[in-house]
XYZ file of C-alpha atoms in Angstrom:
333
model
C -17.130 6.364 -17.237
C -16.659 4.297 -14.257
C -14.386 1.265 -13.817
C -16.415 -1.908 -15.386
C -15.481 -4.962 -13.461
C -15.749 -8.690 -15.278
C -18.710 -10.461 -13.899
C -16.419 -13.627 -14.128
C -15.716 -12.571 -10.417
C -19.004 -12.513 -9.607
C -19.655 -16.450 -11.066
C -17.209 -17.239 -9.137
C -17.719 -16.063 -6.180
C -21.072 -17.216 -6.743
C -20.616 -20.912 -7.126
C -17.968 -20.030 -4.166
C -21.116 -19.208 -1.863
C -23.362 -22.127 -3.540
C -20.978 -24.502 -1.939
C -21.642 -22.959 0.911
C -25.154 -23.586 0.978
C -26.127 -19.728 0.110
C -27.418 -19.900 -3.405
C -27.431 -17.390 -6.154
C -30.582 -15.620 -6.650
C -30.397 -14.808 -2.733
C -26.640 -13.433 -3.003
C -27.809 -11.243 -5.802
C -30.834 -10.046 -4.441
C -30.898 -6.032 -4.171
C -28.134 -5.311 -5.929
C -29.106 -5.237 -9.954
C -27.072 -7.964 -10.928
C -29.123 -10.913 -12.699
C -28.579 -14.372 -12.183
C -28.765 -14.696 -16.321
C -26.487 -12.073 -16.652
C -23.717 -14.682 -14.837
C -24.105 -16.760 -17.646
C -23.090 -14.307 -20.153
C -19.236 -14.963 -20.795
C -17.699 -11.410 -21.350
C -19.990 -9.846 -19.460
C -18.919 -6.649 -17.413
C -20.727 -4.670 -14.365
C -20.240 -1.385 -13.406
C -18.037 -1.425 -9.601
C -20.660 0.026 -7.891
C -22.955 -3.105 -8.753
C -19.893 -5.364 -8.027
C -19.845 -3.411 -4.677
C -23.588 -3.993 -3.930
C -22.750 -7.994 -4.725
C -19.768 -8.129 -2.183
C -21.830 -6.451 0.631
C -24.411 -8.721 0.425
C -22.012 -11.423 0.549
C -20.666 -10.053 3.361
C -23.782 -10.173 5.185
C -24.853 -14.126 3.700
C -21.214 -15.500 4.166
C -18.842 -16.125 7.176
C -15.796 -13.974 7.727
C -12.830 -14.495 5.293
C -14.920 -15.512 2.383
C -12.566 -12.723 0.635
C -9.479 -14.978 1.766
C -11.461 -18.223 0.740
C -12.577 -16.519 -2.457
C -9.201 -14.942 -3.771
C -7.789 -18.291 -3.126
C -9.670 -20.205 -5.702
C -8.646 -17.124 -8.532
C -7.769 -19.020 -11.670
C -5.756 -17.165 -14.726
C -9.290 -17.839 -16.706
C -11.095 -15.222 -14.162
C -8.640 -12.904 -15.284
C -9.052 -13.099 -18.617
C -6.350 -12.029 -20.725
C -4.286 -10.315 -17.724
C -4.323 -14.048 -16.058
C -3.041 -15.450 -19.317
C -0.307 -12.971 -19.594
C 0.962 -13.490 -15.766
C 1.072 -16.936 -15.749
C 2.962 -17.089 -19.084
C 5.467 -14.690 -17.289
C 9.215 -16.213 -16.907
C 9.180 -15.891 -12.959
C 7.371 -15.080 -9.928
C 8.583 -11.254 -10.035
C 7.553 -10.697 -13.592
C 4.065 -12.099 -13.541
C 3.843 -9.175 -10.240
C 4.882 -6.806 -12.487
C 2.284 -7.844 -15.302
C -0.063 -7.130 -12.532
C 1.422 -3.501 -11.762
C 0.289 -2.780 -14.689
C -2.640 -3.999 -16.164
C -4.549 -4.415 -12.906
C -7.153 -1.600 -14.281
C -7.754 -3.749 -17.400
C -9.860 -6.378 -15.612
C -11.451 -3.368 -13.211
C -9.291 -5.072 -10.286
C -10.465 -1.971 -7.683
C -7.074 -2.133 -6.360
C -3.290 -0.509 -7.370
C -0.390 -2.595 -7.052
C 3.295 -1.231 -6.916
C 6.431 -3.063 -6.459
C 9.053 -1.236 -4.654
C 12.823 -1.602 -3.531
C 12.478 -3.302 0.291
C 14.888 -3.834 2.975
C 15.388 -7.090 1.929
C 14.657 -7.400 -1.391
C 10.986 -6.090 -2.631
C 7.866 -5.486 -1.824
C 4.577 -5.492 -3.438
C 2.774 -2.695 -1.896
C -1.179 -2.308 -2.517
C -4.062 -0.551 -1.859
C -7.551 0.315 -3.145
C -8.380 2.339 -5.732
C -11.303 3.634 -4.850
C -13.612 4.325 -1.816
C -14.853 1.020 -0.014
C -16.523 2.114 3.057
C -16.880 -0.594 5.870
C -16.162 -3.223 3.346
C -11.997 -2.161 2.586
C -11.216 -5.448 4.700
C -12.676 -7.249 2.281
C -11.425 -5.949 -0.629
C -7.800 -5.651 0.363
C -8.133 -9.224 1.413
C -8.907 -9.986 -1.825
C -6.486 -7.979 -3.786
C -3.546 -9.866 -1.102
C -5.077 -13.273 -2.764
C -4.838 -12.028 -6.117
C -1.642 -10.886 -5.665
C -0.280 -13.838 -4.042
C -1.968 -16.076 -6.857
C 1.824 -16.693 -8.585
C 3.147 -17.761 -5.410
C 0.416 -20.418 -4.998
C 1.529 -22.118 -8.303
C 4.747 -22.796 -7.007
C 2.870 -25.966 -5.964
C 4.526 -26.860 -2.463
C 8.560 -26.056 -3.589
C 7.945 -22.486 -1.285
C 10.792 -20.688 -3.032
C 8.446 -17.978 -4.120
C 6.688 -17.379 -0.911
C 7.109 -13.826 0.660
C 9.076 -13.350 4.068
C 6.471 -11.042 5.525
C 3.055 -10.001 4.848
C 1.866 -6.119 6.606
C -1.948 -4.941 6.710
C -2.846 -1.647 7.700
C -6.061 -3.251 9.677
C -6.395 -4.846 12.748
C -5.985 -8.597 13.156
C -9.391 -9.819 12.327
C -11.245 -12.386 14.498
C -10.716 -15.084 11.687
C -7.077 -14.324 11.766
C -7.161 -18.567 11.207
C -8.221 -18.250 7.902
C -4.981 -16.367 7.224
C -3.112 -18.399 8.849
C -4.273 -21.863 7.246
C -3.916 -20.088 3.616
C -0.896 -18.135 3.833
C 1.973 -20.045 5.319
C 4.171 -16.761 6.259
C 4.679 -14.446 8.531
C 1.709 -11.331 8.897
C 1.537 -8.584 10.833
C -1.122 -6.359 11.074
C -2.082 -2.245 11.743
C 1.225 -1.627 9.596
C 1.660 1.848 7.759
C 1.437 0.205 4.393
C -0.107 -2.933 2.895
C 2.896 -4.789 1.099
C 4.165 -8.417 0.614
C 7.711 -8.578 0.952
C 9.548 -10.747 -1.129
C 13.177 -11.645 -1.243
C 15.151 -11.661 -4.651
C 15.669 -15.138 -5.348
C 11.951 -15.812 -4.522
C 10.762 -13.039 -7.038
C 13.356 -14.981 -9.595
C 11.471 -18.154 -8.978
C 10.971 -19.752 -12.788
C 7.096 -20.084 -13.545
C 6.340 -23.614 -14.792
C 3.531 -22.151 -17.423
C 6.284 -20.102 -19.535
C 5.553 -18.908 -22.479
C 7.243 -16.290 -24.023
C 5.238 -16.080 -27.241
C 1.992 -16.090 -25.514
C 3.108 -13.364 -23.150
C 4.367 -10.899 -25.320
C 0.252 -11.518 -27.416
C -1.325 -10.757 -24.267
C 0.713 -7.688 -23.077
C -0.243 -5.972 -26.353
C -3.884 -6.931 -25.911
C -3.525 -5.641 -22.451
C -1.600 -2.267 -23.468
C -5.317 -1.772 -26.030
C -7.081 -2.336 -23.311
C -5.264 0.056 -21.419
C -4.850 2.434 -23.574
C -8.759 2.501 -24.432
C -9.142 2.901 -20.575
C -6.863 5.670 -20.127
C -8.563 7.452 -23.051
C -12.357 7.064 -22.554
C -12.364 7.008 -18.266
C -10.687 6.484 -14.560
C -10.878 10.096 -14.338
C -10.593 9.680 -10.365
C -7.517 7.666 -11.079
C -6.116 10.033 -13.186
C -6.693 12.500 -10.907
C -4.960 10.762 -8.436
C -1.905 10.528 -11.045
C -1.949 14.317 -11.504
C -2.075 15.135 -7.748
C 1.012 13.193 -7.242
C 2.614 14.821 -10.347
C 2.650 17.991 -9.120
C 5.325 19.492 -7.516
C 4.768 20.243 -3.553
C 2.579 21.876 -2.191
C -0.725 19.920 -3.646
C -2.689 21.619 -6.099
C -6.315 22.390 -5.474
C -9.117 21.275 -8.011
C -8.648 24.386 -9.842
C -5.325 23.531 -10.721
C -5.911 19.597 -11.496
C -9.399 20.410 -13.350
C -6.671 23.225 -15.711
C -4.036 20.281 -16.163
C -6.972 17.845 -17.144
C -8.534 20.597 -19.746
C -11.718 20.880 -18.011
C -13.401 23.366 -15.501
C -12.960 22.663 -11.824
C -17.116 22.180 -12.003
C -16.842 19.985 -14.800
C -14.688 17.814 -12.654
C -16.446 17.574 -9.390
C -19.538 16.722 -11.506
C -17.579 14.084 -13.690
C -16.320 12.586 -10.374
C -19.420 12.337 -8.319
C -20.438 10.184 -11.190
C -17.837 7.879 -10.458
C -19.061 8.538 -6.932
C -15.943 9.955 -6.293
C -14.509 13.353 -4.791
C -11.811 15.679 -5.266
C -11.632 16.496 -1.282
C -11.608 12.298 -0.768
C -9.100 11.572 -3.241
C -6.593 14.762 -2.115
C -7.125 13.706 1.262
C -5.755 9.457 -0.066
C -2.839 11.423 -1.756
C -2.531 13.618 1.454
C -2.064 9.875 3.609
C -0.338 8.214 1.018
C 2.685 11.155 0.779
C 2.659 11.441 4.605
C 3.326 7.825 5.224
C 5.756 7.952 2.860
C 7.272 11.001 3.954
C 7.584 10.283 7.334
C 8.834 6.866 7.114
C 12.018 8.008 5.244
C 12.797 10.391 7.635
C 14.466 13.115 6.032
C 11.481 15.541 6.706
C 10.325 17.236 10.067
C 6.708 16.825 11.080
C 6.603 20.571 10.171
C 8.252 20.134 6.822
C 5.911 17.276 6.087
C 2.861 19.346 6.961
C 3.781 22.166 4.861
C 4.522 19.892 1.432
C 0.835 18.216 2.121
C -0.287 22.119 2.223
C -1.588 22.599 5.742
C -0.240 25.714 6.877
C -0.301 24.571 10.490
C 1.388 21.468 11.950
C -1.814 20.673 14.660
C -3.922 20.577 11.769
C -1.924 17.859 9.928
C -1.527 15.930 13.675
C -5.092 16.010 14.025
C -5.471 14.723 10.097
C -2.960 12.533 10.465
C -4.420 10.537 13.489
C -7.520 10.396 11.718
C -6.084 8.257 8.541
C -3.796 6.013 11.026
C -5.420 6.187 14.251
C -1.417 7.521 15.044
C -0.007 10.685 15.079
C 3.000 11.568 13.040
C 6.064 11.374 15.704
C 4.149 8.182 16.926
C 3.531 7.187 13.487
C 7.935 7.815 12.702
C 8.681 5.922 15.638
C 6.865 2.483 14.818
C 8.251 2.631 11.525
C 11.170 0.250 10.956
């Protein structure tokens, strides 16, 4: 079963687009998503309706209505997950209530915070295929993830210290610019918001312990329900980085996941999903990774991501990042 996405994003983004003179029934025209169906409260749509909704707004709306959008997220549009982060005691909490319970609200994105060279960084990406649209969706995970710091409500001791994107500055780089007041840099290796210690230790003003602790365990149901009944291409993802180098083939991940390797396929391609596109995201991710520590050779590197010739993982390699490897190594910081 696919990832089912709360069509509280969709009102939202909705009256967003009303304000800007587009209105609804146009926005959801094409894509199978009623204009009743926003006024049902717990409503969910499958992501692949959510998808057809955020192209079309892509082709109504100006650029950065992601930006615009993900700036207007309220804890109410995400449901009990909102609750539970802005309960959290600080800034750095609430990011890791988002770590990991993202998949409860269908949020098509993975977050991860990580030891940095100055304190931490939240590194994210998508969690699923996005086509021409990925912009647009990572701009809109950066908003969700920066929604604690915007409740800091002017005092800036929560802000990041740097903001990287693995895209290309966009033409309505201003956008950025008038909504996050911090430093961004853009065609980076990784997508990650770098945040010092003390500004992760920033106290929330919305505390509650009591209410927290409620909505984690409604969360970790949720979750667990998830993990049990679907996100088979996430959990394929999971077992591909579980496994010992080299990467496994589908043979090996279909055994580990009790199934036949043509059971899989079929059970992924209905989450419009592949086994060659999601080895090849694991293949990127663990090179990027690799590479930037810099304890590997390029020819070490190829052979753990299981090409048996470096020019082949070169030529790979440029493909993801538009860089190859030693280039790649050398922009790193």
């Amino acid at each position: 079963m696919g990832a089912r996405i709360s069509v509280a994003y969709v009102r939202e983004l909705a009256s967003f687009l009303g304000e800007e003179g587009i209105a609804t029934r146009e926005l959801l025209s094409g894509t199978g998503v009623s204009p009743e169906l926003l006024e049902v409260a717990d409503a969910v749509i499958d992501r692949f309706a959510c998808h057809r909704v955020l192209a079309r707004a892509a082709e109504l709306a100006p650029p950065g209505f992601a930006l615009r959008l993900g700036r207007r997220t309220r804890p109410g549009h995400h449901g009990i997950l909102g609750h539970a982060m802005m309960c959290s005691r600080t800034v750095g909490e609430s990011l890791k209530t988002l770590e990991r319970f993202a998949m409860t609200r269908g949020i098509p994105a993975s977050f991860r915070l990580l030891e940095g060279p100055h304190g931490q960084r939240l590194q994210f990406d998508l969690a699923m295929p996005a086509g021409h649209l990925r912009r647009e969706y990572l701009e809109w995970a950066l908003m969700i993830a920066l929604w604690p710091v915007f409740q800091d409500r002017g005092s800036r001791k929560s802000y990041p210290c740097l903001i990287e994107l693995d895209y290309s500055r966009p033409r309505h780089f201003d956008t950025y610019s008038t909504l996050i007041d911090c430093p961004i840099e853009f065609e980076c290796s990784a997508n990650a918001i770098h945040f010092t210690d003390a500004a992760l230790a920033t106290p929330q003003q919305n505390t509650n312990i009591e209410v927290r602790k409620f909505c984690e365990r409604r969360c970790e149901l949720i979750l667990h329900d998830l993990e049990a009944s679907g996100g088979l291409a996430d959990r394929v993802r999971n077992a591909l980085l579980a496994e010992p180098p080299p990467l496994p083939d589908a043979e090996t991940i279909a055994a580990s996941l009790h199934m036949s390797s043509r059971a899989l396929r079929r059970a992924l391609r209905r989450e419009d999903a592949s086994f060659r596109v999601l080895l090849q995201q694991v293949r990127k991710q663990l090179a990027c990774r690799y590479l930037a520590e810099r304890e590997l050779t390029v020819e070490e590197v190829a052979r753990l991501l299981g090409y048996s010739e470096p020019p082949a993982f070169s030529r790979a390699f440029k493909k993801w990042t538009g860089s190859s490897p030693s280039g790649f190594r050398a922009n790193v910081r």
